[in-house]
Amino acid sequence: MRLQQKDLMMPNTPEALFSQAHTGANGNTPGRAVKLSIDGVSHAFDDNLVLDNVSLDIAPGEFVCVLGASGCGKSTLFNAVSGLLPITKGSIRLDGEDIVGKPGNVGYMLQKDLLLPWLTALDNIVLGASLTRGATQDDRLRATALATHYGLGAHLNNYPTTLSGGMRQRIALMRTITAGRDLMLLDEPFGALDSQTRLSMQQWLLQVWAETGRTIMFVTHDVDEAIFLADRIVVLLPRPGRIGRILNVDLKRPRDVSCMTSSTFISLKAEALDLLYR
Amino acid sequence: MSLIRSIFIHPVVKSMGSWSVAMLMLLGLWQAIVSVFHVPAFVIPSPVATISALFQNEVMIRGLLWQTFKETLAGYLVGAAVGVLLAVVMSQLPGLGRLLYPALVTSQAIPIVGIAAPLVIIFGFGMTPKLIIVAWIVFFPVVVNMMDGLAHIDRDQINLARLLGATRLRTFLYIRLPACLGPLFSGLKIGASYAVTGAVIGEWTASSKMGLGTYLLAANAQMNSVGVYGAMLLMTLIGIGSFAMLLLLEYIAMPWRHRATSPWRRAPHL
């Protein structure tokens, strides 16, 4: 009996861990299917226009980085897509459905890991289930299998305060994945980490993304990070926040650190820096 | 060897040790003052005399102690429950909260002895008025501290819950409640140290049964100094005991403050 259950719960392939994952979505065919559609979004706080007519379509399974200096409305755009911020003008659709002002449709992760100190790492990972319908033993088994696959198995009974910053962000990402949303918004999730940890986290994120087939919208002000991770980079310009240009990143996957010194990488970096600082 | 060592460095054991030492030092100071200044026994009896007098009347004292302890505990439980309930309701319904808050402050501005008299007129002698007086004192620090805790919950944690599609009740159970346990226990501890005072005031104004408070009055009227000090010592003991009990409960209720892993939540085996 124990063994049967174990076989059920421990799939051999990582793909089998994600029942709701898209299949073959990493092929990047923007322009065809649309996961997220941002159309003519503007937002003003009082009289201060922070987002000006932003339009962007994201394909299923695509990895899009939103790159911009501080004050360019990155976080406002994210809060709008998450549903936390009702926008002044425009529409945001997820799978064709209007999600303006409706939180709970997309996964969300911030620079602050927001792990609850009174829950163990595992209980933090299954928080989405706990907060909506109550986490079942099945949820806990799945989460344990997922976390173990991504190298967190030894820390699942730990309280978050006893874990390192990188480990905490991994747990937070597992929480976001376990919540089961197709689209995940990541707002500078590695911003508080040291550069070595950050690089290993980026590679880890790419692995998780490739295996889970989720769609990712990733905010950063780090040009290298954006190029290393993204299929496309949306460069936002400040005051008011607007799209400056969308850059296609034609680096083949899977990517490793060596691609950061390739000529494609360097020329993209030059282009992005020119847009940001001219 | 290492087991014995680990027992002695356990924070609860260490804390019990330091409490015992502090109590003994206070008793020692009391004894020293009496001995050094040759204070007559009818003014301040020595701790040795006081404690031995308690043991001479052991049967009676035991009854008094039990009576006062019962009043303190019952009143404390009611007061704590009322405090927690009020804090939850007032924080969930801010409009009602703003209306009730001044009323709560007013309740504490009335001298407690002033409340005791009308309570006797309304409820007569017996357990009820005493219970109300204790609860009256206890609920206030509980409600104020817990509301403070509930008001200062991390906004981002609540947003996270909303983004995960949380229900209101579950957000309360998983986030708001555990987040305010620290302030709640502060309120409960303050309440615990005041509760005995409430029970004694209750006994003075509304007693039909002999408790430590009534005994203290009687002993005082009879110039029975060892009786007065003995009653005082036992009341103090109830107060300290309640406080220590809450420290222990606090320790058990918030394992994440002193442990790396959960004592009861375990990840399933794959």
Coordinates of C-alpha atoms in Angstrom, one line a residue:
Chain A
M1 CA 0.0 0.0 0.0
R2 CA 2.8 2.4 1.1
L3 CA 4.8 1.5 -2.0
Q4 CA 1.8 2.0 -4.4
Q5 CA 1.2 5.5 -3.0
K6 CA 4.8 6.3 -3.2
D7 CA 4.9 5.3 -6.9
L8 CA 1.9 7.5 -7.5
M9 CA 3.4 10.5 -5.8
M10 CA 7.0 10.2 -7.0
P11 CA 6.9 10.5 -10.8
N12 CA 10.2 9.7 -12.4
T13 CA 10.3 12.7 -14.8
P14 CA 10.2 16.3 -13.7
E15 CA 7.5 17.0 -16.3
A16 CA 5.2 14.6 -14.6
L17 CA 5.4 16.7 -11.5
F18 CA 3.4 19.4 -13.1
S19 CA 0.0 18.4 -14.1
Q20 CA -1.0 21.9 -15.2
A21 CA 2.1 22.6 -17.1
H22 CA 1.9 23.6 -20.8
T23 CA 3.4 21.2 -23.2
G24 CA 6.0 22.3 -25.7
A25 CA 5.4 25.9 -24.8
N26 CA 9.1 26.9 -24.7
G27 CA 9.3 27.0 -28.5
N28 CA 8.6 30.7 -28.5
T29 CA 6.1 31.6 -31.2
P30 CA 5.1 35.0 -30.0
G31 CA 2.3 36.4 -32.1
R32 CA 0.4 33.1 -32.2
A33 CA -1.2 32.1 -28.9
V34 CA -1.4 34.7 -26.2
K35 CA -1.3 34.0 -22.5
L36 CA -1.3 37.5 -21.2
S37 CA -2.5 40.5 -23.1
I38 CA -1.8 44.0 -21.8
D39 CA -3.6 46.5 -23.9
G40 CA -3.3 50.3 -23.7
V41 CA -2.7 50.4 -20.0
S42 CA -2.3 53.8 -18.4
H43 CA -2.2 54.6 -14.7
A44 CA -2.0 57.8 -12.7
F45 CA -1.6 58.3 -9.0
D46 CA -3.6 61.5 -8.5
D47 CA -2.3 63.7 -11.4
N48 CA 1.0 61.9 -11.7
L49 CA 1.0 59.7 -14.8
V50 CA 3.2 56.6 -14.0
L51 CA 2.2 54.3 -16.9
D52 CA 1.5 55.7 -20.4
N53 CA -0.3 53.5 -22.9
V54 CA 1.6 50.2 -22.3
S55 CA 0.7 47.3 -24.6
L56 CA 2.3 43.9 -24.6
D57 CA 1.4 40.3 -25.5
I58 CA 3.1 37.4 -23.8
A59 CA 3.0 33.9 -25.3
P60 CA 2.4 30.8 -23.3
G61 CA 5.6 29.5 -21.9
E62 CA 7.5 32.7 -22.8
F63 CA 10.1 34.3 -20.5
V64 CA 9.8 38.1 -20.7
C65 CA 11.9 40.5 -18.7
V66 CA 10.8 44.0 -18.0
L67 CA 13.9 46.1 -17.8
G68 CA 14.0 49.6 -16.5
A69 CA 15.6 52.1 -14.1
S70 CA 13.8 53.0 -10.9
G71 CA 10.8 55.1 -11.4
C72 CA 9.9 53.7 -14.8
G73 CA 6.6 52.1 -13.5
K74 CA 7.9 48.5 -13.4
S75 CA 6.3 47.8 -10.0
T76 CA 3.1 49.6 -11.0
L77 CA 2.8 47.5 -14.1
F78 CA 3.3 44.4 -12.0
N79 CA 0.8 45.3 -9.4
A80 CA -1.7 46.0 -12.2
V81 CA -1.2 42.6 -13.7
S82 CA -1.4 40.9 -10.3
G83 CA -4.8 42.5 -9.8
L84 CA -3.8 44.3 -6.6
L85 CA -3.9 47.7 -8.4
P86 CA -7.0 48.7 -10.3
I87 CA -5.7 50.7 -13.3
T88 CA -7.0 54.0 -14.7
K89 CA -7.2 53.0 -18.3
G90 CA -6.7 49.9 -20.6
S91 CA -7.3 46.2 -20.3
I92 CA -5.3 43.2 -19.0
R93 CA -6.4 39.8 -20.1
L94 CA -5.2 36.4 -19.0
D95 CA -6.3 33.6 -21.4
G96 CA -8.8 36.1 -22.8
E97 CA -10.3 36.9 -19.4
D98 CA -10.3 40.3 -17.8
I99 CA -8.2 40.3 -14.6
V100 CA -8.0 44.0 -13.8
G101 CA -8.5 44.4 -10.0
K102 CA -8.9 40.6 -9.5
P103 CA -6.1 39.2 -7.4
G104 CA -5.5 35.4 -7.3
N105 CA -5.1 34.7 -11.0
V106 CA -1.4 34.9 -11.3
G107 CA 1.6 33.8 -9.3
Y108 CA 3.6 36.5 -7.7
M109 CA 7.0 36.8 -6.1
L110 CA 8.9 39.7 -4.7
Q111 CA 12.4 40.6 -3.6
K112 CA 11.1 40.1 -0.1
D113 CA 10.5 36.4 0.2
L114 CA 7.5 36.9 2.5
L115 CA 7.9 33.4 4.0
L116 CA 5.9 33.1 7.2
P117 CA 8.3 32.6 10.1
W118 CA 5.8 30.4 12.0
L119 CA 5.5 27.9 9.2
T120 CA 8.1 25.3 8.2
A121 CA 9.6 25.5 4.7
L122 CA 7.2 22.8 3.5
D123 CA 4.1 24.5 5.0
N124 CA 5.2 27.8 3.3
I125 CA 5.4 26.0 0.0
V126 CA 1.8 24.6 0.3
L127 CA 0.5 28.0 1.7
G128 CA -1.6 28.6 -1.4
A129 CA -3.6 25.4 -0.7
S130 CA -3.7 26.1 3.1
L131 CA -5.2 29.6 2.5
T132 CA -7.9 28.5 0.0
R133 CA -9.2 25.0 0.8
G134 CA -6.8 23.5 3.3
A135 CA -3.6 21.6 2.3
T136 CA -4.1 17.8 2.0
Q137 CA -1.6 15.1 2.6
D138 CA -1.5 14.8 -1.2
D139 CA -0.5 18.5 -1.5
R140 CA 2.2 18.0 1.0
L141 CA 3.5 14.9 -0.8
R142 CA 3.5 16.6 -4.2
A143 CA 5.3 19.7 -2.7
T144 CA 7.8 17.4 -1.0
A145 CA 8.5 15.7 -4.3
L146 CA 8.9 19.0 -6.2
A147 CA 11.1 20.5 -3.5
T148 CA 13.3 17.4 -3.3
H149 CA 13.7 17.4 -7.1
Y150 CA 15.0 21.0 -6.9
G151 CA 17.4 20.2 -4.0
L152 CA 15.4 21.5 -1.1
G153 CA 14.6 18.2 0.4
A154 CA 16.9 18.5 3.4
H155 CA 15.4 21.8 4.6
L156 CA 11.6 21.2 4.5
N157 CA 11.1 20.9 8.2
N158 CA 13.1 24.1 8.9
Y159 CA 11.7 27.4 9.9
P160 CA 12.6 30.1 7.4
T161 CA 14.7 32.2 9.8
T162 CA 17.2 29.3 9.9
L163 CA 17.7 29.3 6.1
S164 CA 20.0 31.5 3.9
G165 CA 18.7 34.2 1.6
G166 CA 19.1 32.1 -1.5
M167 CA 17.4 29.1 0.1
R168 CA 14.5 31.3 1.2
Q169 CA 14.0 32.6 -2.3
R170 CA 14.0 29.1 -3.6
I171 CA 11.3 28.2 -1.1
A172 CA 9.4 31.3 -2.2
L173 CA 9.6 30.3 -5.8
M174 CA 8.4 26.8 -4.9
R175 CA 5.4 28.4 -3.1
T176 CA 4.7 30.4 -6.3
I177 CA 4.9 27.3 -8.5
T178 CA 2.8 25.1 -6.1
A179 CA 0.0 27.7 -6.2
G180 CA -0.5 26.4 -9.7
R181 CA -0.9 29.6 -11.8
D182 CA 0.3 29.5 -15.4
L183 CA 1.7 33.0 -15.3
M184 CA 4.2 33.9 -12.7
L185 CA 5.2 37.5 -12.0
L186 CA 8.7 37.8 -10.4
D187 CA 9.6 41.3 -9.2
E188 CA 13.4 41.5 -8.7
P189 CA 13.3 38.2 -6.8
F190 CA 17.1 38.0 -6.6
G191 CA 17.7 41.7 -5.9
A192 CA 18.8 41.2 -2.3
L193 CA 21.2 38.3 -3.0
D194 CA 25.0 38.5 -3.5
S195 CA 26.2 38.2 -7.1
Q196 CA 27.4 34.6 -6.9
T197 CA 24.2 33.4 -5.2
R198 CA 22.2 35.4 -7.7
L199 CA 23.9 33.8 -10.7
S200 CA 23.2 30.3 -9.4
M201 CA 19.6 31.3 -8.7
Q202 CA 19.2 32.5 -12.2
Q203 CA 20.4 29.2 -13.6
W204 CA 18.2 27.4 -11.2
L205 CA 15.2 29.5 -12.3
L206 CA 15.9 28.7 -15.9
Q207 CA 15.9 25.0 -15.1
V208 CA 12.6 25.3 -13.1
W209 CA 11.1 27.3 -15.9
A210 CA 12.2 24.9 -18.7
E211 CA 10.8 21.9 -16.7
T212 CA 7.5 23.5 -15.6
G213 CA 6.6 25.3 -18.8
R214 CA 5.2 28.3 -16.9
T215 CA 5.0 31.7 -18.5
I216 CA 7.2 34.2 -16.6
M217 CA 7.2 38.0 -16.5
F218 CA 10.4 39.0 -14.7
V219 CA 11.1 42.6 -13.5
T220 CA 14.7 43.7 -13.1
H221 CA 17.0 46.7 -13.4
D222 CA 20.0 44.5 -14.1
V223 CA 20.8 44.3 -17.8
D224 CA 22.9 41.1 -17.6
E225 CA 20.2 39.4 -15.7
A226 CA 17.5 40.3 -18.2
I227 CA 19.6 39.1 -21.2
F228 CA 20.6 35.9 -19.5
L229 CA 17.1 34.9 -18.6
A230 CA 14.7 36.3 -21.2
D231 CA 13.2 35.4 -24.6
R232 CA 12.3 39.0 -25.0
I233 CA 13.3 42.1 -23.0
V234 CA 10.8 44.9 -22.6
V235 CA 12.7 48.1 -22.0
L236 CA 10.6 50.6 -20.0
L237 CA 11.5 54.3 -20.0
P238 CA 10.7 56.6 -17.1
R239 CA 8.4 59.6 -16.5
P240 CA 5.9 58.5 -17.6
G241 CA 6.5 54.8 -17.7
R242 CA 6.3 53.6 -21.3
I243 CA 7.7 50.9 -23.5
G244 CA 10.9 52.1 -25.2
R245 CA 11.7 49.0 -27.2
I246 CA 11.3 45.3 -27.2
L247 CA 14.5 43.3 -27.7
N248 CA 14.5 39.7 -28.9
V249 CA 17.2 37.6 -27.2
D250 CA 18.5 35.2 -29.8
L251 CA 20.7 33.1 -27.5
K252 CA 20.1 29.4 -27.7
R253 CA 18.9 27.4 -24.7
P254 CA 19.8 25.9 -22.4
R255 CA 22.1 28.8 -21.5
D256 CA 25.1 28.7 -19.3
V257 CA 27.5 31.3 -17.9
S258 CA 29.6 31.2 -21.1
C259 CA 26.9 32.8 -23.2
M260 CA 27.4 36.0 -21.1
T261 CA 30.6 36.7 -23.0
S262 CA 29.2 35.9 -26.5
S263 CA 29.0 38.6 -29.1
T264 CA 25.2 38.4 -29.3
F265 CA 25.1 39.0 -25.5
I266 CA 27.5 41.9 -25.7
S267 CA 25.7 43.7 -28.6
L268 CA 22.3 43.2 -26.8
K269 CA 23.8 44.7 -23.7
A270 CA 25.1 47.7 -25.6
E271 CA 21.7 48.2 -27.1
A272 CA 19.9 48.0 -23.8
L273 CA 22.4 50.3 -22.0
D274 CA 22.1 52.8 -24.8
L275 CA 18.3 52.8 -24.4
L276 CA 18.4 53.1 -20.7
Y277 CA 21.1 55.8 -20.3
R278 CA 21.0 57.9 -23.4
Chain B
M1 CA 26.3 13.0 30.4
S2 CA 25.3 15.0 27.4
L3 CA 21.6 14.3 28.2
I4 CA 22.1 15.8 31.7
R5 CA 24.0 18.7 30.1
S6 CA 21.2 19.3 27.6
I7 CA 18.6 19.4 30.3
F8 CA 20.6 22.0 32.3
I9 CA 21.2 24.2 29.3
H10 CA 17.5 23.9 28.2
P11 CA 16.1 27.5 28.2
V12 CA 13.1 26.5 30.2
V13 CA 15.2 24.9 32.9
K14 CA 17.6 27.8 32.9
S15 CA 14.8 30.2 33.3
M16 CA 13.3 28.2 36.2
G17 CA 16.7 28.2 37.8
S18 CA 17.1 31.9 37.6
W19 CA 13.6 32.5 38.9
S20 CA 14.2 30.2 41.9
V21 CA 17.5 32.0 42.7
A22 CA 15.7 35.4 42.4
M23 CA 13.0 34.3 44.8
L24 CA 15.5 33.0 47.3
M25 CA 17.4 36.2 47.1
L26 CA 14.2 38.2 47.9
L27 CA 13.5 36.0 50.9
G28 CA 17.1 36.4 52.0
L29 CA 16.8 40.2 51.7
W30 CA 13.6 40.2 53.7
Q31 CA 15.3 38.0 56.4
A32 CA 18.4 40.2 56.4
I33 CA 16.4 43.5 56.9
V34 CA 14.5 41.9 59.8
S35 CA 17.7 40.6 61.4
V36 CA 20.0 43.5 60.8
F37 CA 17.6 46.3 61.9
H38 CA 16.0 44.2 64.7
V39 CA 12.5 44.9 63.4
P40 CA 10.0 43.7 65.9
A41 CA 8.0 40.6 64.8
F42 CA 4.6 42.4 65.0
V43 CA 5.9 45.0 62.5
I44 CA 7.6 42.7 60.1
P45 CA 7.8 39.0 60.9
S46 CA 10.8 37.1 59.5
P47 CA 10.2 34.9 56.4
V48 CA 11.0 31.9 58.5
A49 CA 8.3 32.8 61.1
T50 CA 5.8 33.6 58.3
I51 CA 6.3 30.4 56.4
S52 CA 6.3 28.2 59.6
A53 CA 3.0 29.9 60.6
L54 CA 1.5 29.0 57.3
F55 CA 2.4 25.4 57.8
Q56 CA 1.0 25.4 61.3
N57 CA -2.4 26.3 59.9
E58 CA -1.9 24.2 56.8
V59 CA -5.5 22.8 56.4
M60 CA -7.1 26.2 56.7
I61 CA -4.5 28.0 54.5
R62 CA -4.9 25.3 51.9
G63 CA -8.6 26.1 51.7
L64 CA -8.0 29.8 51.4
L65 CA -5.4 29.4 48.8
W66 CA -7.6 27.2 46.7
Q67 CA -10.5 29.6 47.0
T68 CA -8.5 32.6 45.9
F69 CA -6.8 30.6 43.1
K70 CA -10.2 29.5 41.8
E71 CA -11.4 33.1 41.6
T72 CA -8.2 34.2 40.0
L73 CA -8.2 31.4 37.4
A74 CA -11.9 31.6 36.5
G75 CA -11.8 35.4 36.2
Y76 CA -8.6 35.3 34.3
L77 CA -9.9 32.8 31.7
V78 CA -13.1 34.9 31.2
G79 CA -11.1 38.1 31.0
A80 CA -8.6 36.7 28.5
A81 CA -11.3 35.2 26.3
V82 CA -13.3 38.5 26.3
G83 CA -10.1 40.4 25.5
V84 CA -9.2 38.1 22.5
L85 CA -12.7 38.2 21.2
L86 CA -13.0 41.9 21.4
A87 CA -9.6 42.4 19.7
V88 CA -10.7 40.1 16.8
V89 CA -14.1 41.7 16.4
M90 CA -12.8 45.3 16.7
S91 CA -10.0 44.7 14.2
Q92 CA -12.3 43.0 11.7
L93 CA -15.0 45.7 12.0
P94 CA -12.9 48.9 12.3
G95 CA -16.1 51.1 12.5
L96 CA -17.3 49.2 15.6
G97 CA -13.7 49.2 16.9
R98 CA -13.5 53.0 16.8
L99 CA -16.7 53.3 18.7
L100 CA -15.7 50.7 21.3
Y101 CA -12.2 51.8 22.0
P102 CA -13.1 54.9 24.0
A103 CA -15.5 52.7 26.0
L104 CA -12.7 50.3 26.8
V105 CA -10.5 53.0 28.0
T106 CA -13.3 54.5 30.1
S107 CA -13.8 51.1 31.8
Q108 CA -10.2 51.3 33.1
A109 CA -10.5 54.9 34.2
I110 CA -13.1 54.0 36.7
P111 CA -11.3 52.9 40.0
I112 CA -11.8 49.2 40.3
V113 CA -13.1 49.6 43.9
G114 CA -15.8 51.8 42.5
I115 CA -16.9 49.1 40.2
A116 CA -16.9 46.5 43.0
A117 CA -19.7 48.1 45.0
P118 CA -22.4 48.3 42.3
L119 CA -21.5 44.7 41.2
V120 CA -22.4 43.5 44.7
I121 CA -25.7 45.4 44.5
I122 CA -26.4 43.8 41.1
F123 CA -25.1 40.2 41.6
G124 CA -25.0 39.9 45.4
F125 CA -22.2 38.1 47.2
G126 CA -20.7 35.1 45.6
M127 CA -18.5 34.1 42.7
T128 CA -20.1 36.3 40.0
P129 CA -19.0 39.8 41.1
K130 CA -15.4 38.5 41.9
L131 CA -15.2 36.9 38.6
I132 CA -16.3 40.1 36.8
I133 CA -13.8 42.2 38.8
V134 CA -10.9 39.9 37.8
A135 CA -12.0 39.7 34.2
W136 CA -12.4 43.5 34.2
I137 CA -8.8 44.0 35.0
V138 CA -7.4 41.2 32.8
F139 CA -9.2 41.9 29.5
F140 CA -7.8 45.4 29.0
P141 CA -4.1 44.6 28.5
V142 CA -5.1 41.6 26.4
V143 CA -7.3 43.6 24.1
V144 CA -5.0 46.6 23.7
N145 CA -1.9 44.5 23.0
M146 CA -3.6 42.1 20.7
M147 CA -5.2 44.9 18.7
D148 CA -1.8 46.5 18.4
G149 CA -0.4 43.3 17.1
L150 CA -3.3 42.9 14.6
A151 CA -2.8 46.5 13.4
H152 CA 0.9 46.0 12.7
I153 CA 0.7 43.0 10.4
D154 CA 3.0 43.2 7.4
R155 CA 0.9 44.6 4.5
D156 CA 2.8 42.5 2.0
Q157 CA 1.9 39.3 3.8
I158 CA -1.8 40.2 3.5
N159 CA -1.3 41.0 -0.2
L160 CA 0.4 37.7 -0.7
A161 CA -2.6 36.0 0.8
R162 CA -4.9 37.9 -1.5
L163 CA -2.8 36.9 -4.5
L164 CA -3.0 33.3 -3.4
G165 CA -6.8 33.6 -3.4
A166 CA -7.1 33.2 0.3
T167 CA -10.4 33.3 2.2
R168 CA -10.8 35.7 5.1
L169 CA -11.0 33.1 7.8
R170 CA -7.9 31.2 6.6
T171 CA -5.9 34.5 6.3
F172 CA -6.8 35.1 9.9
L173 CA -5.8 31.6 11.1
Y174 CA -2.6 31.3 9.0
I175 CA -1.3 34.9 9.1
R176 CA -3.0 37.4 11.4
L177 CA -3.3 35.2 14.4
P178 CA 0.2 33.7 14.5
A179 CA 1.6 37.2 13.6
C180 CA 0.0 38.7 16.7
L181 CA 0.9 35.9 19.2
G182 CA 3.8 37.9 20.6
P183 CA 1.8 41.0 21.5
L184 CA -1.1 38.7 22.7
F185 CA 1.2 36.9 25.1
S186 CA 2.5 40.3 26.4
G187 CA -1.1 41.2 27.2
L188 CA -1.8 37.8 28.8
K189 CA 1.3 38.1 31.0
I190 CA 0.5 41.6 32.2
G191 CA -3.1 40.4 32.8
A192 CA -1.8 37.4 34.8
S193 CA 0.2 39.5 37.1
Y194 CA -2.8 41.8 37.8
A195 CA -5.4 39.0 38.2
V196 CA -4.7 38.2 41.9
T197 CA -5.1 41.8 42.8
G198 CA -8.6 41.6 41.2
A199 CA -9.5 38.5 43.1
V200 CA -8.4 40.1 46.4
I201 CA -10.3 43.3 45.8
G202 CA -13.3 41.1 44.9
E203 CA -13.0 39.3 48.2
W204 CA -12.8 42.5 50.2
T205 CA -16.1 43.8 48.7
A206 CA -18.1 40.8 47.7
S207 CA -17.1 37.8 49.7
S208 CA -19.2 35.1 51.2
K209 CA -16.4 32.6 51.3
M210 CA -13.0 33.0 53.0
G211 CA -10.2 33.5 50.7
L212 CA -6.7 34.9 51.1
G213 CA -8.0 38.5 50.7
T214 CA -10.6 38.1 53.4
Y215 CA -8.1 36.3 55.6
L216 CA -5.6 39.2 55.2
L217 CA -8.2 41.7 56.4
A218 CA -9.1 39.5 59.4
A219 CA -5.5 38.9 60.3
N220 CA -4.8 42.7 60.0
A221 CA -7.7 43.5 62.3
Q222 CA -6.3 41.0 64.9
M223 CA -2.8 42.4 64.7
N224 CA -1.8 39.0 63.4
S225 CA 1.3 40.1 61.5
V226 CA 2.5 36.6 60.5
G227 CA -1.0 36.0 59.1
V228 CA -0.9 39.3 57.0
Y229 CA 2.5 38.5 55.6
G230 CA 1.6 34.9 55.0
A231 CA -1.4 35.8 53.0
M232 CA 0.7 38.3 51.1
L233 CA 3.3 35.7 50.3
L234 CA 0.7 33.3 49.0
M235 CA -1.0 35.9 46.8
T236 CA 2.4 36.7 45.4
L237 CA 3.0 33.0 44.8
I238 CA -0.3 32.8 42.7
G239 CA 0.8 35.9 40.7
I240 CA 4.2 34.6 40.0
G241 CA 2.9 31.1 39.3
S242 CA 0.4 32.4 36.7
F243 CA 3.1 34.5 35.0
A244 CA 5.5 31.6 34.9
M245 CA 2.8 29.3 33.5
L246 CA 2.2 31.8 30.7
L247 CA 5.9 32.0 29.9
L248 CA 5.8 28.3 29.5
L249 CA 2.7 28.4 27.3
E250 CA 4.3 31.2 25.2
Y251 CA 7.4 29.0 24.8
I252 CA 5.3 26.1 23.6
A253 CA 3.0 28.2 21.3
M254 CA 5.9 29.8 19.4
P255 CA 8.5 27.1 18.7
W256 CA 9.9 29.1 15.7
R257 CA 11.4 31.6 18.2
H258 CA 13.8 29.1 19.6
R259 CA 13.9 26.1 17.3
A260 CA 15.3 25.4 13.9
T261 CA 12.7 22.8 13.0
S262 CA 9.1 22.3 13.9
P263 CA 8.5 20.0 16.9
W264 CA 5.3 18.6 15.4
R265 CA 5.1 19.4 11.6
R266 CA 7.1 16.9 9.6
A267 CA 7.4 16.6 5.8
P268 CA 6.0 13.3 4.5
H269 CA 8.4 10.6 3.5
L270 CA 8.6 10.0 -0.2

